[in-house]
C-alpha positions as protocol buffer text, in pm:
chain_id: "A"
residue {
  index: 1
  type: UNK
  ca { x: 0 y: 0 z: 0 }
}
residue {
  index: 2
  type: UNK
  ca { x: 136 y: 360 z: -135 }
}
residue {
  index: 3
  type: UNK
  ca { x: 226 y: 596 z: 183 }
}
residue {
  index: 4
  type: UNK
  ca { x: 40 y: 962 z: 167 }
}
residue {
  index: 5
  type: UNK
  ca { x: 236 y: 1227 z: 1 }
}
residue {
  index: 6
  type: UNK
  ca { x: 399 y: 1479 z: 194 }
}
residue {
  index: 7
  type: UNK
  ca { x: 171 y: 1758 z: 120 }
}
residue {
  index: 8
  type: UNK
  ca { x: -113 y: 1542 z: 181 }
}
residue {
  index: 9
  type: UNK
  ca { x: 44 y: 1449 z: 554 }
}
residue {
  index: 10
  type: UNK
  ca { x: 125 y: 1855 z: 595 }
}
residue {
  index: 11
  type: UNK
  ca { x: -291 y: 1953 z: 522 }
}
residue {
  index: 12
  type: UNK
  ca { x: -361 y: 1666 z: 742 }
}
residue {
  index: 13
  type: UNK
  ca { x: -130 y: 1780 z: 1058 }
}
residue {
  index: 14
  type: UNK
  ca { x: -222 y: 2141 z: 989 }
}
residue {
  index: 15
  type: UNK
  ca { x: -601 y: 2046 z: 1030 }
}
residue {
  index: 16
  type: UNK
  ca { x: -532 y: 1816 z: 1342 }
}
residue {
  index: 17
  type: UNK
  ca { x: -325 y: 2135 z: 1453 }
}
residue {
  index: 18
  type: UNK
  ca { x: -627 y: 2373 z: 1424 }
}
residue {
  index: 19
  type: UNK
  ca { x: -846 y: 2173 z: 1579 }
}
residue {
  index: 20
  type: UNK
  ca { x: -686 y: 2099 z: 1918 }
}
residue {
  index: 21
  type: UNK
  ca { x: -580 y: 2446 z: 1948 }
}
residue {
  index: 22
  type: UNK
  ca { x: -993 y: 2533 z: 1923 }
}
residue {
  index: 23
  type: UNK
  ca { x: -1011 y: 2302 z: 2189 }
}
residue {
  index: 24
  type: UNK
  ca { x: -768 y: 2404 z: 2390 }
}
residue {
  index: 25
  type: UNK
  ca { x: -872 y: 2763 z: 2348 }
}
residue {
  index: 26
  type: UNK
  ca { x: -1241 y: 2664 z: 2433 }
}
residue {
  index: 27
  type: UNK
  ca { x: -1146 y: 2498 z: 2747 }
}
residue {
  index: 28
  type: UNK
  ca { x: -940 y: 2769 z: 2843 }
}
residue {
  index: 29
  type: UNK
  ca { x: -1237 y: 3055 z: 2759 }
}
residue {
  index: 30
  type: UNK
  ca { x: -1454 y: 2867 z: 3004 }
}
residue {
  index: 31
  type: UNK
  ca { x: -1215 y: 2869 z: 3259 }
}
residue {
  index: 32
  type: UNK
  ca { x: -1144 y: 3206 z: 3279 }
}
residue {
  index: 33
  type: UNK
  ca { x: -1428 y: 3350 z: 3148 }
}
residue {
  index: 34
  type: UNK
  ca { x: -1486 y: 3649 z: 3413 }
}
residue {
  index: 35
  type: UNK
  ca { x: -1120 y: 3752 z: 3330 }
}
residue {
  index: 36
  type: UNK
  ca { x: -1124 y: 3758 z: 2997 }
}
residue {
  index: 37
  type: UNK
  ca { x: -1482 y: 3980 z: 2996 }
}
residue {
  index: 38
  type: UNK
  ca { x: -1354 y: 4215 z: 3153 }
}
residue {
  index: 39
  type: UNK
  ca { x: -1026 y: 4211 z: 2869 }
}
residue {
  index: 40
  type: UNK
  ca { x: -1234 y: 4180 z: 2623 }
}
residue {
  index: 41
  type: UNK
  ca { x: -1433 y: 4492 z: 2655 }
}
residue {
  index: 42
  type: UNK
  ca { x: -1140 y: 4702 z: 2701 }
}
residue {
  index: 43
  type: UNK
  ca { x: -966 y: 4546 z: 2414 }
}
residue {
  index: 44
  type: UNK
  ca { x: -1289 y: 4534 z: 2199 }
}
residue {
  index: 45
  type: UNK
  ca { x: -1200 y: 4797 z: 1976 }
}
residue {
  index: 46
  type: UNK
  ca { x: -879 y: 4863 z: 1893 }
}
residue {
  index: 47
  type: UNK
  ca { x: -702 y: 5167 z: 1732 }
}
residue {
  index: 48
  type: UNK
  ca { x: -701 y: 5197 z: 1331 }
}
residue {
  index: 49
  type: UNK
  ca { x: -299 y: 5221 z: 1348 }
}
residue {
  index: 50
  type: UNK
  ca { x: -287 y: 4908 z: 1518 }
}
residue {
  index: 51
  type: UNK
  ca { x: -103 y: 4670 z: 1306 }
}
residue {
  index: 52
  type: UNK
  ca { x: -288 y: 4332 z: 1416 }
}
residue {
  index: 53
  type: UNK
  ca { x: -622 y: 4478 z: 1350 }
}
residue {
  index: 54
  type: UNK
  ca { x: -854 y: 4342 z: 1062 }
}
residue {
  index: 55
  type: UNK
  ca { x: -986 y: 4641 z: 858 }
}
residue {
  index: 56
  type: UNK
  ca { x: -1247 y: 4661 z: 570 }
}
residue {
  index: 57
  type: UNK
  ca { x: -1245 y: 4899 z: 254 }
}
residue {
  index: 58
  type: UNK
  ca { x: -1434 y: 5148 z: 192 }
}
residue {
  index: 59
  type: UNK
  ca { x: -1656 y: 4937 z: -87 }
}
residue {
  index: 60
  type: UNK
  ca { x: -1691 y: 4683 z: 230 }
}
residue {
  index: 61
  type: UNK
  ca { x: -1845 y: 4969 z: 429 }
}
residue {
  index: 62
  type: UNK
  ca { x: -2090 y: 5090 z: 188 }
}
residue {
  index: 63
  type: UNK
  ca { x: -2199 y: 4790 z: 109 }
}
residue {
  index: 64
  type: UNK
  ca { x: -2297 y: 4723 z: 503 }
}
residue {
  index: 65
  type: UNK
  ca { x: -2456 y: 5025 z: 482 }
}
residue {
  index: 66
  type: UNK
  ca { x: -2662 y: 4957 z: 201 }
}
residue {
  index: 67
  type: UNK
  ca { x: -2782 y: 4628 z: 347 }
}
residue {
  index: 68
  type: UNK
  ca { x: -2839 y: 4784 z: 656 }
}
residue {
  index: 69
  type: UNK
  ca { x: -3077 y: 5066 z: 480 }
}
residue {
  index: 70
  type: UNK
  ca { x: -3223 y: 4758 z: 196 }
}
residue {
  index: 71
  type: UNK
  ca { x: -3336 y: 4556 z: 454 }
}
residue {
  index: 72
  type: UNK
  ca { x: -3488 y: 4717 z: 788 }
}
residue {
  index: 73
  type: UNK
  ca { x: -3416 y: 4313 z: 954 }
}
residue {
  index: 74
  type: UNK
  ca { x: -3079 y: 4357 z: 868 }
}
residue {
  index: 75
  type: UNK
  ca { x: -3065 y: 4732 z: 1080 }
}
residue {
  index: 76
  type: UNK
  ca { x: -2790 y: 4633 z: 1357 }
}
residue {
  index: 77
  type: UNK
  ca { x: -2635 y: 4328 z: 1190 }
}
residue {
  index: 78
  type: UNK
  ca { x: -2228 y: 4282 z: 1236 }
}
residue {
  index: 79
  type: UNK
  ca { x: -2021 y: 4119 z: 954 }
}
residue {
  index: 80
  type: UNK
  ca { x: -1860 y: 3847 z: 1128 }
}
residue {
  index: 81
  type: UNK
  ca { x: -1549 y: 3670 z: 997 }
}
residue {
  index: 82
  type: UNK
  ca { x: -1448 y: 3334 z: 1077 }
}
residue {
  index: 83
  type: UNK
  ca { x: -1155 y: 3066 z: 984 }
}
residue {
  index: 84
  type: UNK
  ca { x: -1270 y: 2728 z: 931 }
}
residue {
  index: 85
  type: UNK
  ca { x: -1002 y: 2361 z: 853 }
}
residue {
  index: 86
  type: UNK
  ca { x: -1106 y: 2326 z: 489 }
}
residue {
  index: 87
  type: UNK
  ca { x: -1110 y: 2450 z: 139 }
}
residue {
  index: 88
  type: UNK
  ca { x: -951 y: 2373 z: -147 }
}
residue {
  index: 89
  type: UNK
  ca { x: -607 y: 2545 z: 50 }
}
residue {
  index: 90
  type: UNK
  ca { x: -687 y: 2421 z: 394 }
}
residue {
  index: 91
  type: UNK
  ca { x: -823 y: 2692 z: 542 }
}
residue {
  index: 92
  type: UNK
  ca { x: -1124 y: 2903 z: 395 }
}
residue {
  index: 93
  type: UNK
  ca { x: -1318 y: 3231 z: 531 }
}
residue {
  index: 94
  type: UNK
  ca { x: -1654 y: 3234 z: 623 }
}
residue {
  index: 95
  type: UNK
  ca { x: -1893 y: 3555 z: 666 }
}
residue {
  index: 96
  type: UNK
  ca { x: -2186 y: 3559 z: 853 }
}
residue {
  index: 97
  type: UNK
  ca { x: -2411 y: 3876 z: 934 }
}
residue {
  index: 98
  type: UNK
  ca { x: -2592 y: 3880 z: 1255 }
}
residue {
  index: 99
  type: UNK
  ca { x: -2637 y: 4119 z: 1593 }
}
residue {
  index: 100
  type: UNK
  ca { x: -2457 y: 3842 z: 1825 }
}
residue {
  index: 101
  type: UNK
  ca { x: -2103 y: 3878 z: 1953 }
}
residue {
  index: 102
  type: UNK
  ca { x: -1956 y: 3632 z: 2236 }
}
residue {
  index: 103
  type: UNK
  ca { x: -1775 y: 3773 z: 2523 }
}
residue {
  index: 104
  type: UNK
  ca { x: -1397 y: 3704 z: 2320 }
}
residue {
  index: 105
  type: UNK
  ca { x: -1492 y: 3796 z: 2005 }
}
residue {
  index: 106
  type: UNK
  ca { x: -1275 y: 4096 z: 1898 }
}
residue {
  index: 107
  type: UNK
  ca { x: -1495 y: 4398 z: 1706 }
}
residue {
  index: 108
  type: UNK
  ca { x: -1326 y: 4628 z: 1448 }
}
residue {
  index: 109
  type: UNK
  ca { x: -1534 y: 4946 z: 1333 }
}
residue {
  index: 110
  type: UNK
  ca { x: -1522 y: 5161 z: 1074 }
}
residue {
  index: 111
  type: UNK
  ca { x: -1787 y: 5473 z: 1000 }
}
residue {
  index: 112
  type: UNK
  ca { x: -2042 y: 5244 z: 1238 }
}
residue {
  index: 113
  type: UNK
  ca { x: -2052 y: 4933 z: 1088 }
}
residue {
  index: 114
  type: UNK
  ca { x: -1875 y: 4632 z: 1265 }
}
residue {
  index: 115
  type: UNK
  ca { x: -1667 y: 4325 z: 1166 }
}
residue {
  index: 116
  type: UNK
  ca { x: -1658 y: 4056 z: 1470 }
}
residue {
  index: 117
  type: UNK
  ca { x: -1369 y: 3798 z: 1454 }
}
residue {
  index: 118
  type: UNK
  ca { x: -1429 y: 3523 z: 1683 }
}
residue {
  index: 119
  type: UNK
  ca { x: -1067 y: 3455 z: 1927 }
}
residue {
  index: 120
  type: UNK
  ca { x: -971 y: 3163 z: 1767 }
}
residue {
  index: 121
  type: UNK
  ca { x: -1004 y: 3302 z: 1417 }
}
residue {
  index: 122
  type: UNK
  ca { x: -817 y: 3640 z: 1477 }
}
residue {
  index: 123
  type: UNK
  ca { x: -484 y: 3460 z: 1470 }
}
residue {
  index: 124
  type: UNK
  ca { x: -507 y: 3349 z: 1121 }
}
residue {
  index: 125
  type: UNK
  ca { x: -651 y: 3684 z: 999 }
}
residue {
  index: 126
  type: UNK
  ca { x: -420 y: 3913 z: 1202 }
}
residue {
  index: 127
  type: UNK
  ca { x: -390 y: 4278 z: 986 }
}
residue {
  index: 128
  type: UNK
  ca { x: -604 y: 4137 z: 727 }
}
residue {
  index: 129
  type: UNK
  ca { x: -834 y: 4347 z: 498 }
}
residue {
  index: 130
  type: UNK
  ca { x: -1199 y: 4240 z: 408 }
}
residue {
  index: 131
  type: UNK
  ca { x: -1331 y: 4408 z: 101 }
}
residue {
  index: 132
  type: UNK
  ca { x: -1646 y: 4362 z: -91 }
}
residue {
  index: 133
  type: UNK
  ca { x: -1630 y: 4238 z: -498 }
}
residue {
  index: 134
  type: UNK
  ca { x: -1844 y: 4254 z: -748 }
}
residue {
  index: 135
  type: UNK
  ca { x: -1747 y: 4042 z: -1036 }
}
residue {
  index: 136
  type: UNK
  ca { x: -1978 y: 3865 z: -1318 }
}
residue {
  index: 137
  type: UNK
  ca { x: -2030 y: 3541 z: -1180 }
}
residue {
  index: 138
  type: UNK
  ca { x: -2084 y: 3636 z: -822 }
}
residue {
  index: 139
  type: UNK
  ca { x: -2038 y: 3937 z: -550 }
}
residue {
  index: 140
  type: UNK
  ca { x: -1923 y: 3862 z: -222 }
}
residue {
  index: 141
  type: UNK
  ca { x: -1747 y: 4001 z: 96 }
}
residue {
  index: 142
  type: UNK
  ca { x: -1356 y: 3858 z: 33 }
}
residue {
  index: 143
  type: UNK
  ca { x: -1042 y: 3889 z: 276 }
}
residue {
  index: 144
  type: UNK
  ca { x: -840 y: 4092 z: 13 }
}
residue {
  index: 145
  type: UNK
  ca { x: -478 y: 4071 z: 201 }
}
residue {
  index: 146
  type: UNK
  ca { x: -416 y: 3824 z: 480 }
}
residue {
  index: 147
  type: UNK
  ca { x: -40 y: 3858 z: 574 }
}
residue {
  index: 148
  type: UNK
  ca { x: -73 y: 3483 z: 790 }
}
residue {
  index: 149
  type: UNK
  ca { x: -190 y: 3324 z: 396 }
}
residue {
  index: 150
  type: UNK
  ca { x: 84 y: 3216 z: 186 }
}
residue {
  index: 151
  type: UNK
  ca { x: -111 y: 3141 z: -104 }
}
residue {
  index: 152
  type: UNK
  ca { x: -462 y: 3033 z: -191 }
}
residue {
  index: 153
  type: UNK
  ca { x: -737 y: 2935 z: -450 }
}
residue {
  index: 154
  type: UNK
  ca { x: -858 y: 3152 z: -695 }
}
residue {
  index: 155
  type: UNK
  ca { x: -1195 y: 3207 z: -519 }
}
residue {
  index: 156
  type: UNK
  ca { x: -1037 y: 3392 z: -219 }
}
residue {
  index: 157
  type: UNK
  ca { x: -1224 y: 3190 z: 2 }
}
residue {
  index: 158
  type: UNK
  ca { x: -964 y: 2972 z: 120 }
}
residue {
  index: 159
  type: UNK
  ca { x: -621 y: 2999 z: 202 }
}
residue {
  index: 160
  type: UNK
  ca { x: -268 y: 2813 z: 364 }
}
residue {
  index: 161
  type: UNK
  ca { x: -110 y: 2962 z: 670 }
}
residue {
  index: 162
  type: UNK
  ca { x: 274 y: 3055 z: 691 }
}
């Protein structure tokens, strides 16, 4: 019987890899969950210079806005961004809107409208930027630059870490 190729063993460690550390970063947010409320709301928002912060473009903005005005259910919705094991690339975004946030989640403004990053998730998206593209075949919310990514697929929906 052939052995698995290297790369093959590499996707499969960094997926293993991913998912213990969720684990081990759940346990530890239930530990310590008083703590970390209190660090979380004075670290909630941090300063647009910060180089660790996820930002969003301008066309990411407006088009929050526009949903937000479009739809009158949508009025108080967050874009939240989240890392998932998977993808053609081994990792892949995934965007969500919705009004919840948990207690870790990290929240990046800009002119009023919100992107939530869950705790686990902001490692791998670190001083990324989320823009919104409109192509032919589809228009979607994208993570534009993601210094942790070394590459990716074509669809910008998934990506390898460093």
């Amino acid at each position: 019987m052939a052995t698995a190729s290297p790369p093959l063993l590499r996707r499969l460690a960094l997926l293993l890899n991913s998912r213990i550390r969720a684990n081990h970063l759940l346990a530890a947010s239930y530990s310590a969950s008083s703590q970390q409320t209190a660090a979380a709301a004075t670290a909630e928002t941090p300063t647009p210079a910060e180089p660790e912060a996820v930002s969003m473009t301008d066309s990411c903005v407006r088009r929050l806005k526009e949903l937000h005005t479009n739809e009158p259910s949508a009025e108080g919705n967050m874009l939240h961004l989240s890392v998932e094991a998977g993808g053609c690339s081994g990792f892949q975004y995934t965007f969500l809107l919705d009004n919840k946030k948990n207690a870790d989640d990290r929240v990046f403004e800009k002119n009023g409208v919100k992107l939530v990053v869950d705790n686990v998730s902001y490692d791998f998206v670190k001083g990324s930027t989320v823009d919104y593209v409109e192509e032919l075949i589809r228009s979607a919310f994208v993570v534009s630059t993601n210094p942790s990514a070394v590459g990716g697929c074509s669809c910008k929906s998934s990506f390898m870490v460093k």
